[in-house]
PDB file of C-alpha atoms in Angstrom:
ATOM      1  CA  UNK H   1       0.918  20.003  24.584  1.00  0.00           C
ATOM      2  CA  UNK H   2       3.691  18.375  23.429  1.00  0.00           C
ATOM      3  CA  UNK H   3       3.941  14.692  20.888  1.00  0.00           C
ATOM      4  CA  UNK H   4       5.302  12.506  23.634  1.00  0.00           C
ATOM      5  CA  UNK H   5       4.408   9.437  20.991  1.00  0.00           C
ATOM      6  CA  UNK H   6       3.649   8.832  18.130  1.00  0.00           C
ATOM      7  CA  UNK H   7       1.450   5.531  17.270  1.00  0.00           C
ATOM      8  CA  UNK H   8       0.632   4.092  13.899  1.00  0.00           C
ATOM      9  CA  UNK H   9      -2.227   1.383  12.741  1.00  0.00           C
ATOM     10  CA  UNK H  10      -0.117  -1.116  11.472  1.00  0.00           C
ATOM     11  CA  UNK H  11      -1.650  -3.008   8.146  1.00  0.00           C
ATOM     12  CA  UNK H  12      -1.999  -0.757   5.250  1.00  0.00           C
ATOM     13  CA  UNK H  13       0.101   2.048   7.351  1.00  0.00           C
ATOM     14  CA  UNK H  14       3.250   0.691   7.869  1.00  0.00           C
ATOM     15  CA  UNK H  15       2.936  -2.648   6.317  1.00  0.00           C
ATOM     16  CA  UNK H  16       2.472  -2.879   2.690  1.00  0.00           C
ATOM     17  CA  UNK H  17      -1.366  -5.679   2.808  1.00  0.00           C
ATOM     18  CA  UNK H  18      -1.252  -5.812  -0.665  1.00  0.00           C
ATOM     19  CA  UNK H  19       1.939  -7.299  -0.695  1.00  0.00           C
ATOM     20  CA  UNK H  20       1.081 -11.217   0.003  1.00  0.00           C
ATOM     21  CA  UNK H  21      -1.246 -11.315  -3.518  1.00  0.00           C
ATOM     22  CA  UNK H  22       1.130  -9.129  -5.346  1.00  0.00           C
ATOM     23  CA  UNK H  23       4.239 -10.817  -4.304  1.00  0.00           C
ATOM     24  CA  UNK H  24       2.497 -14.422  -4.879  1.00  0.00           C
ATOM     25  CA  UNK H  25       1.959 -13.469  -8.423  1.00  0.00           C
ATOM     26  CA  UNK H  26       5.362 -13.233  -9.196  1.00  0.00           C
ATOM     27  CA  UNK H  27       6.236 -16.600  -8.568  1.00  0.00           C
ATOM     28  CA  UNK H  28       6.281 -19.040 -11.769  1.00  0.00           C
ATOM     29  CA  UNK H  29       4.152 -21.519  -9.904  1.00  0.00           C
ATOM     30  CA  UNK H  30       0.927 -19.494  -9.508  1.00  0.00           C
ATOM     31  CA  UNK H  31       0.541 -18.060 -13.050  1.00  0.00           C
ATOM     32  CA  UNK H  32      -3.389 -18.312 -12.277  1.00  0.00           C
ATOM     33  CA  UNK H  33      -3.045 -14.916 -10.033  1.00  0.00           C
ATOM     34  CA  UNK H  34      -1.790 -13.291 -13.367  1.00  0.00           C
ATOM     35  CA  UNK H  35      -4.826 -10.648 -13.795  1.00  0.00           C
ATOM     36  CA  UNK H  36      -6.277 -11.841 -10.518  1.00  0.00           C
ATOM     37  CA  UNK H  37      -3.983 -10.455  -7.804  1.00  0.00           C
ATOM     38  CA  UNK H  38      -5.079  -6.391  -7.729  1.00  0.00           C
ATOM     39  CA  UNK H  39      -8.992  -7.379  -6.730  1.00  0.00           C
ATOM     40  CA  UNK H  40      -7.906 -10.584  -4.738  1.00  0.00           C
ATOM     41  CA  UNK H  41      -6.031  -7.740  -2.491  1.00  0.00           C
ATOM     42  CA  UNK H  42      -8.373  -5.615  -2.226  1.00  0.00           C
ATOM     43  CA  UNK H  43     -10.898  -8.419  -1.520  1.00  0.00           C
ATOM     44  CA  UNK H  44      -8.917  -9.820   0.790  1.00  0.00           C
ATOM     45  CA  UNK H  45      -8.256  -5.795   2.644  1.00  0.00           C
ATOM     46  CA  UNK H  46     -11.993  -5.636   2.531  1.00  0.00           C
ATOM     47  CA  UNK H  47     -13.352  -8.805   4.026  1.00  0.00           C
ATOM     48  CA  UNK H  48     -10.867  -8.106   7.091  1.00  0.00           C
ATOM     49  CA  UNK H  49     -12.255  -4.548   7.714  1.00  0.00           C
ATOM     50  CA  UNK H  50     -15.641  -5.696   7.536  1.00  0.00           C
ATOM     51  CA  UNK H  51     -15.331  -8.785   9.358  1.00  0.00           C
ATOM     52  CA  UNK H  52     -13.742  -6.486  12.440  1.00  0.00           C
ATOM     53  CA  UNK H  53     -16.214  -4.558  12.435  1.00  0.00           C
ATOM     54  CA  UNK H  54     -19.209  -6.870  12.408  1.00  0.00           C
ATOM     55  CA  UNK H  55     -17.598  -9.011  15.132  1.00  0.00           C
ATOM     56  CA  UNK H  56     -16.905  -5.543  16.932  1.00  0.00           C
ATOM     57  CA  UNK H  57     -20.737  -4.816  16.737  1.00  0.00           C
ATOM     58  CA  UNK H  58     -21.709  -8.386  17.769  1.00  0.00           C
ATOM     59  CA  UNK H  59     -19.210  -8.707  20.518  1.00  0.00           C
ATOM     60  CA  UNK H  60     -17.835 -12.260  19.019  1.00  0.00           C
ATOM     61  CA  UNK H  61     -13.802 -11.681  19.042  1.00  0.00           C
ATOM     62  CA  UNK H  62     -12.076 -13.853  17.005  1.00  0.00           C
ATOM     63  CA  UNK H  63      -7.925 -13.385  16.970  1.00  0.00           C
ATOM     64  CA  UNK H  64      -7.152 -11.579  13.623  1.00  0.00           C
ATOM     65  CA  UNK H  65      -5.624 -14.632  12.350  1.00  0.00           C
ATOM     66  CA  UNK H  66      -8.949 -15.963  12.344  1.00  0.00           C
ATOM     67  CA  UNK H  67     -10.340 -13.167  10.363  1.00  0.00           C
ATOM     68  CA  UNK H  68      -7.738 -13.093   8.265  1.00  0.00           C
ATOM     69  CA  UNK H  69      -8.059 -16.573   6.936  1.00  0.00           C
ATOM     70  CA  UNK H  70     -12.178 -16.028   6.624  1.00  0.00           C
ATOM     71  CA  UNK H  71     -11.435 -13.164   4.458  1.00  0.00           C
ATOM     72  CA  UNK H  72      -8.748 -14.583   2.555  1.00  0.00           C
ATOM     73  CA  UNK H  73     -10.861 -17.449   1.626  1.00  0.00           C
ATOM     74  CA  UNK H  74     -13.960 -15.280   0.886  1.00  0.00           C
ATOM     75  CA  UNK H  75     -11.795 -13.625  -1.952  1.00  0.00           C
ATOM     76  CA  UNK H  76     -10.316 -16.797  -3.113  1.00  0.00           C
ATOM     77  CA  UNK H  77     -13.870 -17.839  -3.859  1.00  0.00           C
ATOM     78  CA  UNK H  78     -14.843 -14.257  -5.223  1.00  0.00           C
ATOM     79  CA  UNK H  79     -11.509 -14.697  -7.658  1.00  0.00           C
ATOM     80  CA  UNK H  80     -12.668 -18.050  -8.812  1.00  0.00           C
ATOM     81  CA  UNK H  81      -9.499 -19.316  -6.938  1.00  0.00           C
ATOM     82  CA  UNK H  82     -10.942 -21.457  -4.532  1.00  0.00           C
ATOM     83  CA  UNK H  83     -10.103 -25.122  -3.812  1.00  0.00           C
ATOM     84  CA  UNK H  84      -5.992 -24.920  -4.185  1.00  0.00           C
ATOM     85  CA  UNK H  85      -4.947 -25.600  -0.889  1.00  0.00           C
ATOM     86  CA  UNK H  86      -1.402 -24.429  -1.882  1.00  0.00           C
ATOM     87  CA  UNK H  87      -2.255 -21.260  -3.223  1.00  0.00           C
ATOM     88  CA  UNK H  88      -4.186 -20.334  -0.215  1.00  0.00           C
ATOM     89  CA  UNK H  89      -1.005 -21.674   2.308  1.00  0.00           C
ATOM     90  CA  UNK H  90       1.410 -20.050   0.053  1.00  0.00           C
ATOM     91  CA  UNK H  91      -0.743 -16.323   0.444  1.00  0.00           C
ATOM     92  CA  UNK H  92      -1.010 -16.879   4.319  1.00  0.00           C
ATOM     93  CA  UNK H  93       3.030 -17.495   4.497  1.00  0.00           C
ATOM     94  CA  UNK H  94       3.327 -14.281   2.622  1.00  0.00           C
ATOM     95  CA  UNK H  95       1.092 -12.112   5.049  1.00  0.00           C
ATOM     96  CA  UNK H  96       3.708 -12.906   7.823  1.00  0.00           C
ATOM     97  CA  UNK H  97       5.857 -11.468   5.797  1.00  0.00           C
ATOM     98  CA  UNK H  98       4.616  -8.376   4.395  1.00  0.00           C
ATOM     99  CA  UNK H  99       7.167  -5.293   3.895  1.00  0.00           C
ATOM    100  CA  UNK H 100       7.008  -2.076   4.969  1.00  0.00           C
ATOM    101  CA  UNK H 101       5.983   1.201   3.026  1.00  0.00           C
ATOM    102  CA  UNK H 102       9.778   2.648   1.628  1.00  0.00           C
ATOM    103  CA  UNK H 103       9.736   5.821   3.755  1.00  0.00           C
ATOM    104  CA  UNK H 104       9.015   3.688   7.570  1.00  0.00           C
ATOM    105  CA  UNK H 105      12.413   3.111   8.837  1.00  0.00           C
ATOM    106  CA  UNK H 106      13.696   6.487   8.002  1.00  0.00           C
ATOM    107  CA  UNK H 107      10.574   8.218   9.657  1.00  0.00           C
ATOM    108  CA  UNK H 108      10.723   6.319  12.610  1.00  0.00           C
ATOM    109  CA  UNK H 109      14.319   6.750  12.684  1.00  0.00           C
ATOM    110  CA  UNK H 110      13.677  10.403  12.259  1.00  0.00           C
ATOM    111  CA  UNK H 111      10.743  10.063  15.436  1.00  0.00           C
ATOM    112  CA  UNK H 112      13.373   8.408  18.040  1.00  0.00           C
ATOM    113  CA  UNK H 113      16.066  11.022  17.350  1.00  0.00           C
ATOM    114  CA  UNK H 114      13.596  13.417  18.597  1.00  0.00           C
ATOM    115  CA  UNK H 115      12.942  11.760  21.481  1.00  0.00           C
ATOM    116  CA  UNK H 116       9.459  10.770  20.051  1.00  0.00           C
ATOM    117  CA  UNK H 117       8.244   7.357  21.668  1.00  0.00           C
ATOM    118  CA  UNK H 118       6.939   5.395  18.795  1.00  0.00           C
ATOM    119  CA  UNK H 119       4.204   2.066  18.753  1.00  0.00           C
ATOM    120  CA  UNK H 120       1.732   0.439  16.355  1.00  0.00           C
ATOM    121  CA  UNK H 121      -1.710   0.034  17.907  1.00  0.00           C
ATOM    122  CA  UNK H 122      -3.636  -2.817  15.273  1.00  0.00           C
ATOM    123  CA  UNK H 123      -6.205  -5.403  15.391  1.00  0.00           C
ATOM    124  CA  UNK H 124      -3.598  -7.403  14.343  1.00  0.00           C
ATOM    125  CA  UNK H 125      -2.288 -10.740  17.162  1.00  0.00           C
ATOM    126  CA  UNK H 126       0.391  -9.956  18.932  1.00  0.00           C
ATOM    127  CA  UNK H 127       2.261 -13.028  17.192  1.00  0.00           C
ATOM    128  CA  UNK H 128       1.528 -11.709  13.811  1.00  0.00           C
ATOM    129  CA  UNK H 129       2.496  -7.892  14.539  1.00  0.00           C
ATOM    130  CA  UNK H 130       5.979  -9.248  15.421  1.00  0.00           C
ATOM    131  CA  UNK H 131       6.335 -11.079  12.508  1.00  0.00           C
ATOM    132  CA  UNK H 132       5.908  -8.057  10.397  1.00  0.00           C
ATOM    133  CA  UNK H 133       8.022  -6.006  12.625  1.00  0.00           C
ATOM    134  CA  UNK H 134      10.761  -8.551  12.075  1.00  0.00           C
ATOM    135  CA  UNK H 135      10.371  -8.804   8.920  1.00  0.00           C
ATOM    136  CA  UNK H 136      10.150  -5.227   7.920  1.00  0.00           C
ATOM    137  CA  UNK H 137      13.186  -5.141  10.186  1.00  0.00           C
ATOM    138  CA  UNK H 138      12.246  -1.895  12.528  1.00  0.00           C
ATOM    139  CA  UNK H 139      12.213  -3.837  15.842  1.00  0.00           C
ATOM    140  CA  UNK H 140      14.533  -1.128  17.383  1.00  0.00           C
ATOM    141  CA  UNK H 141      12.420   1.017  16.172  1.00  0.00           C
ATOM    142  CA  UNK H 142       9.562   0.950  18.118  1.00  0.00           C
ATOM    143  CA  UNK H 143       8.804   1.315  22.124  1.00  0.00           C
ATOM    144  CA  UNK H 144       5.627  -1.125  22.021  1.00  0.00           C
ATOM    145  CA  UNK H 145       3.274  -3.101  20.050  1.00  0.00           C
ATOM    146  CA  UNK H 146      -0.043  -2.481  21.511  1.00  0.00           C
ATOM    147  CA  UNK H 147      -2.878  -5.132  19.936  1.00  0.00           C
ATOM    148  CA  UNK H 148      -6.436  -5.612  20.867  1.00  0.00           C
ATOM    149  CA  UNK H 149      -5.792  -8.826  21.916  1.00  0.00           C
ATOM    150  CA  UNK H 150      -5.726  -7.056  25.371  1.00  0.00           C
ATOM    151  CA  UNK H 151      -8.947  -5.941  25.499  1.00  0.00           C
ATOM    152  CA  UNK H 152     -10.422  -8.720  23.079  1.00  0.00           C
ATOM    153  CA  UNK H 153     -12.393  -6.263  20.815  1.00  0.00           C
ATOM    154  CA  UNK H 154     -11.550  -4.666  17.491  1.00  0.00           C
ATOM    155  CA  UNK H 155     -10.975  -0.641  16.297  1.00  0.00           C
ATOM    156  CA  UNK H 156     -13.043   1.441  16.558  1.00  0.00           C
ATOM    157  CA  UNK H 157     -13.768   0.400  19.970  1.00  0.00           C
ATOM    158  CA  UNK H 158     -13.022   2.833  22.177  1.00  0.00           C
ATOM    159  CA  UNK H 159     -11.037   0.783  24.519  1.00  0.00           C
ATOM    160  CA  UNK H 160      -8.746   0.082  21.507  1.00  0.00           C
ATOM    161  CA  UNK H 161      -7.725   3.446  21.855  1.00  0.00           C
ATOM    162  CA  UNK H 162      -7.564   3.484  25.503  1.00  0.00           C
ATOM    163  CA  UNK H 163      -4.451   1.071  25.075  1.00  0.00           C
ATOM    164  CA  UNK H 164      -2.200   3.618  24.463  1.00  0.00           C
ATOM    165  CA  UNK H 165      -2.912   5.744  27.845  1.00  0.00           C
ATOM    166  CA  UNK H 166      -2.209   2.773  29.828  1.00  0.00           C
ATOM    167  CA  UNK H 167       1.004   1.687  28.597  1.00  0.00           C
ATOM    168  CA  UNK H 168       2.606   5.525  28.183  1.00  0.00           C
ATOM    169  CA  UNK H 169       0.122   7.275  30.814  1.00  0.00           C
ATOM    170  CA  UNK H 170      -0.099  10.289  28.558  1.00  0.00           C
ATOM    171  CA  UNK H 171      -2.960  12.666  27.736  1.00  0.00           C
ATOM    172  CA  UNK H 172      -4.714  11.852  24.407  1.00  0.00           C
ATOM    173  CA  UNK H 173      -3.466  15.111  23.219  1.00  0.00           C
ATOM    174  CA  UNK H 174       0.136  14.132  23.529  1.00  0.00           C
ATOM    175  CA  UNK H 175      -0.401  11.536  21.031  1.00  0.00           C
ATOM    176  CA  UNK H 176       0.067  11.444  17.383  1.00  0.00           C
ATOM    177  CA  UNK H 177      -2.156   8.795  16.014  1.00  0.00           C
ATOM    178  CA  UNK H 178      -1.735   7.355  12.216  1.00  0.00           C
ATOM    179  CA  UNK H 179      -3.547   5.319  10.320  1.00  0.00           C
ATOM    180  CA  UNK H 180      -4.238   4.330   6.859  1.00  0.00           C
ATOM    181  CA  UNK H 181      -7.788   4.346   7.487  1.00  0.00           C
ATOM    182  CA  UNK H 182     -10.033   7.454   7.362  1.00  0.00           C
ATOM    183  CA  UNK H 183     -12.677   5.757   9.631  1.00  0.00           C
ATOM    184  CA  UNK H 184      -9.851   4.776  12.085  1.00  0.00           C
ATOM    185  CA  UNK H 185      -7.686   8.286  11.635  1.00  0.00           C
ATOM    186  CA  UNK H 186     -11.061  10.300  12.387  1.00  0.00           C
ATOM    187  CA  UNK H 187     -12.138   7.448  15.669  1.00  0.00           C
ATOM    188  CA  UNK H 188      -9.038   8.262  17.010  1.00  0.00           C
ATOM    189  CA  UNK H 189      -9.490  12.151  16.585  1.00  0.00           C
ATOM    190  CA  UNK H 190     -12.959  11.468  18.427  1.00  0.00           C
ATOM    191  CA  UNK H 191     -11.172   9.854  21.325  1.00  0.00           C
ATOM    192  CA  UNK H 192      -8.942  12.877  21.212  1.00  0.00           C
ATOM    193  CA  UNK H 193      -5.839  11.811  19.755  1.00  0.00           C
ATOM    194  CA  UNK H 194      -4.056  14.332  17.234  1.00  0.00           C
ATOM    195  CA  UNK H 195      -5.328  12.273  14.218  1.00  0.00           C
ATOM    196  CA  UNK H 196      -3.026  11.780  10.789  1.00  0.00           C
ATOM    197  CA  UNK H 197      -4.665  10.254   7.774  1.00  0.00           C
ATOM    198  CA  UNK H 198      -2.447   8.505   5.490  1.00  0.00           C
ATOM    199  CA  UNK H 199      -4.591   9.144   2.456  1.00  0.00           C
ATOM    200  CA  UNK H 200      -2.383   6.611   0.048  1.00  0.00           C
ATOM    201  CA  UNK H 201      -4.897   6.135  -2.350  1.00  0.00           C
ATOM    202  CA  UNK H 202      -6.721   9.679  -2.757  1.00  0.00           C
ATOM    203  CA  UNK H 203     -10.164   8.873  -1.473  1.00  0.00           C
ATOM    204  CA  UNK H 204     -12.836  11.148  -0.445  1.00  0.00           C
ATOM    205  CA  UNK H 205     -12.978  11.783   3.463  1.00  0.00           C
ATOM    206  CA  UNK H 206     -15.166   9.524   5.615  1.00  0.00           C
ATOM    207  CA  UNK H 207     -18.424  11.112   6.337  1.00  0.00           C
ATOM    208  CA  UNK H 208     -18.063  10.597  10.080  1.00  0.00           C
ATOM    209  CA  UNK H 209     -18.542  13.205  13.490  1.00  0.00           C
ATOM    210  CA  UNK H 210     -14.829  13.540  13.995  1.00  0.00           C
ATOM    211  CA  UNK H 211     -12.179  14.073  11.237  1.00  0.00           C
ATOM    212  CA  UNK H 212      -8.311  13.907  11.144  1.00  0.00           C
ATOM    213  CA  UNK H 213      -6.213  17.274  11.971  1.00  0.00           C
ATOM    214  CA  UNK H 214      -4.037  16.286   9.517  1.00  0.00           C
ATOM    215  CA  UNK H 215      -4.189  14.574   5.649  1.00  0.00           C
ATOM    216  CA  UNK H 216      -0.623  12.907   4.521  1.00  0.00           C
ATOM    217  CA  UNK H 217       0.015  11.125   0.947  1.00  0.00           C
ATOM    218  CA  UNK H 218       2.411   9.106   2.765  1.00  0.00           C
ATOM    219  CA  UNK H 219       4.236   8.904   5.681  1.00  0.00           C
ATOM    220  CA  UNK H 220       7.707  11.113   5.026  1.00  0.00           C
ATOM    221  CA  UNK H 221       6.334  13.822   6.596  1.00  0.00           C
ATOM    222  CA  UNK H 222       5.060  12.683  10.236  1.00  0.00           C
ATOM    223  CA  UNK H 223       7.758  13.451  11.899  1.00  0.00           C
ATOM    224  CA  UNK H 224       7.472  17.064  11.463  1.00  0.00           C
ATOM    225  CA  UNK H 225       3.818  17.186  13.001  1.00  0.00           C
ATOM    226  CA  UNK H 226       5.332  15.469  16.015  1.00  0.00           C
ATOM    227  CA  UNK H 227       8.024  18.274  16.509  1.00  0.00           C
ATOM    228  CA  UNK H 228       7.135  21.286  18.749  1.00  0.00           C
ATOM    229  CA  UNK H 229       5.586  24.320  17.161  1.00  0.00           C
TER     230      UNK H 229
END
């Protein structure tokens, strides 16, 4: 079958996430992130993943603005950063303004003049995935932002995934799914999505029951998967 669209996870795919810490550091007035920023990111990356997924276990949905706060705060305290109100307001400004990766709008310029469909699919609120989109400036970009808001339930649900079918009606196979994340590149190969990992960092593959067709440094190259064989 034929790519009819192509979807993308949005945070740490398209959007840059360590961009808020990194971008906060640069700023004369919060010289106490010099050092600090690189594991206050990845803090801050790892308390939301695990937060989504313990809430996804336990069935308590909280909006992602929620969870992003808890986990912000979490790494504050981790950082030894906790109790500056204005450090913590001037990082949450930031994350509603993260940029995109350098190669996103050419490849999704590269996706619509092939008559790809294009749409993130995050755990990310609907109010916060526009933000980024606005901000990264690739509004015209995309057909749809799909968020689990709709189904009140975070990745890897299955009805995450189900999303996509519903707003394009299209076979699973028809769809190029690409994420960031191996466990959420190989959840969507299990649902039965052509599956792209966007393996940024180099890590070792997720020992999981499904695994990606296809393993990407980055995200120049996605449009060529999407074009007929």
């Amino acid at each position: 079958m034929a790519v009819k669209v192509c979807v993308f996870d949005a945070y740490g795919t398209l959007f840059d996430v360590s961009a808020a810490a990194r971008d906060c550091a640069s700023e004369p007035e919060w010289k106490q992130l010099d050092g600090k920023w690189q594991k206050l990111a990845f803090d801050w990356r790892m308390k939301q993943l695990q937060y989504t997924w313990l809430r996804a276990v336990t069935g308590d949905y909280s909006d992602f603005w929620t969870v992003t706060q808890n986990s912000l705060d979490w790494a504050l305290a981790s950082s030894g950063l906790a109790g500056d109100p204005g450090l913590r307001e001037r990082l949450l400004a930031l994350y509603w303004q993260l940029g995109a990766y350098p190669e996103v709008p050419t490849m999704l310029g590269e996706l619509k003049a092939g008559n790809v469909k294009t749409a993130i699919l995050s755990n990310g609120s609907h109010g916060m995935l526009r933000g980024a989109v606005r901000s990264a400036g690739v509004e015209a970009e995309l057909d749809a932002i799909l968020s689990v808001e709709s189904v009140g339930v975070f990745k890897p649900h299955r009805t995450v995934y189900a999303l996509v079918e519903a707003q394009f009606g299209t076979d699973p196979q028809e769809v190029l799914f690409v994420s960031s994340n191996g466990w959420d590149a190989a959840a969507g190969a299990g649902f039965g999505f052509r599956s792209v990992w966007v393996n940024r960092a180099g890590e070792p593959m997720d020992r999981l029951p499904w695994k990606p067709d296809h393993e990407l440094a980055d995200l120049s190259s996605v449009p060529n998967l999407a074009r007929p064989s």
